[in-house]
Short mmCIF file of C-alpha atoms in Angstrom, two decimals:
data_model
loop_
_atom_site.label_atom_id
_atom_site.label_comp_id
_atom_site.label_asym_id
_atom_site.label_seq_id
_atom_site.Cartn_x
_atom_site.Cartn_y
_atom_site.Cartn_z
CA UNK A 17 -1.34 12.02 6.64
CA UNK A 18 -5.08 12.50 7.36
CA UNK A 19 -5.52 11.94 11.20
CA UNK A 20 -9.26 11.61 10.71
CA UNK A 21 -8.92 8.29 8.73
CA UNK A 22 -9.14 4.93 10.47
CA UNK A 23 -5.90 3.63 11.77
CA UNK A 24 -5.70 0.73 9.32
CA UNK A 25 -5.82 3.23 6.53
CA UNK A 26 -3.17 5.59 8.23
CA UNK A 27 -0.91 2.48 8.52
CA UNK A 28 -0.99 1.77 4.70
CA UNK A 29 -0.62 5.37 3.87
CA UNK A 30 2.60 5.52 6.15
CA UNK A 31 3.92 2.35 4.50
CA UNK A 32 3.08 3.85 0.97
CA UNK A 33 4.86 6.98 1.65
CA UNK A 34 7.81 5.23 3.07
CA UNK A 35 8.20 3.53 -0.25
CA UNK A 36 8.27 6.98 -2.05
CA UNK A 37 11.01 8.14 0.48
CA UNK A 38 13.10 5.06 0.15
CA UNK A 39 12.98 5.25 -3.66
CA UNK A 40 13.71 8.97 -3.74
CA UNK A 41 16.86 8.44 -1.49
CA UNK A 42 17.92 5.46 -3.56
CA UNK A 43 17.73 7.49 -6.74
CA UNK A 44 19.09 10.53 -5.42
CA UNK A 45 15.96 12.67 -6.12
CA UNK A 46 15.46 15.91 -4.28
CA UNK A 47 12.01 16.71 -5.56
CA UNK A 48 9.22 15.16 -3.36
CA UNK A 49 6.64 12.64 -4.81
CA UNK A 50 3.15 13.83 -4.25
CA UNK A 51 0.16 11.37 -4.32
CA UNK A 52 -2.59 13.90 -4.86
CA UNK A 53 -4.86 13.19 -7.84
CA UNK A 54 -3.79 16.44 -9.64
CA UNK A 55 0.02 15.25 -9.32
CA UNK A 56 -0.66 11.74 -10.44
CA UNK A 57 -1.56 12.34 -14.14
CA UNK A 58 1.18 10.44 -16.19
CA UNK A 59 1.77 6.72 -16.80
CA UNK A 60 4.96 7.12 -14.91
CA UNK A 61 3.26 8.77 -11.97
CA UNK A 62 0.68 5.86 -11.87
CA UNK A 63 3.39 3.32 -11.92
CA UNK A 64 5.20 4.94 -8.89
CA UNK A 65 1.83 4.87 -7.10
CA UNK A 66 1.36 1.16 -7.91
CA UNK A 67 4.83 0.43 -6.85
CA UNK A 68 4.29 2.16 -3.39
CA UNK A 69 1.01 0.27 -2.99
CA UNK A 70 2.60 -3.11 -3.70
CA UNK A 71 5.39 -2.01 -1.08
CA UNK A 72 2.92 -1.22 1.51
CA UNK A 73 0.90 -4.41 0.82
CA UNK A 74 3.99 -6.60 1.11
CA UNK A 75 5.17 -4.81 4.27
CA UNK A 76 1.97 -4.85 6.13
CA UNK A 77 0.63 -8.24 4.83
CA UNK A 78 3.62 -10.59 4.10
CA UNK A 79 2.49 -13.81 2.63
CA UNK A 80 3.20 -16.08 5.58
CA UNK A 81 1.33 -13.80 7.85
CA UNK A 82 -1.73 -13.81 5.47
CA UNK A 83 -1.59 -17.56 5.04
CA UNK A 84 -1.33 -18.08 8.79
CA UNK A 85 -4.41 -15.87 9.35
CA UNK A 86 -6.49 -18.42 7.29
CA UNK A 87 -8.49 -15.50 5.71
CA UNK A 88 -9.13 -13.70 8.89
CA UNK A 89 -7.87 -10.17 8.82
CA UNK A 90 -5.40 -10.18 11.78
CA UNK A 91 -2.75 -7.81 10.09
CA UNK A 92 -4.14 -4.51 11.06
CA UNK A 93 -5.21 -3.19 7.64
CA UNK A 94 -8.55 -2.38 6.08
CA UNK A 95 -10.73 -5.31 4.98
CA UNK A 96 -10.51 -3.79 1.56
CA UNK A 97 -6.67 -3.90 1.50
CA UNK A 98 -6.56 -7.36 2.98
CA UNK A 99 -9.13 -8.85 0.51
CA UNK A 100 -6.61 -8.56 -2.42
CA UNK A 101 -3.58 -10.70 -1.12
CA UNK A 102 -6.20 -13.23 0.25
CA UNK A 103 -7.51 -13.54 -3.36
CA UNK A 104 -4.21 -13.33 -5.00
CA UNK A 105 -2.88 -16.26 -2.77
CA UNK A 106 -5.95 -18.46 -3.79
CA UNK A 107 -7.25 -18.42 -0.09
CA UNK A 108 -10.69 -17.32 -1.43
CA UNK A 109 -12.19 -18.03 -4.91
CA UNK A 110 -14.11 -14.66 -5.41
CA UNK A 111 -12.14 -11.57 -6.44
CA UNK A 112 -12.82 -8.43 -4.24
CA UNK A 113 -15.37 -5.92 -5.54
#
């Protein structure tokens, strides 16, 4: 966890890492999952990262909350992270950059 990052980014990182921890416990793995670029080299590693990102997004930005916010970021995540569920739910027409 990088304490110099903005709070919204830290919240997403914590939720992302929570997914790794939950999956490790459920699968009975003892080896930790690292998210450093040098440790995410295989397709399986990238799939785990995508899974953790989806978990974090759904935890921090549940669909009812995003819809209720009517496109205004009131869920405490970065604007960049918030742009994707808003687009995916059809609340805006243009895909995030």
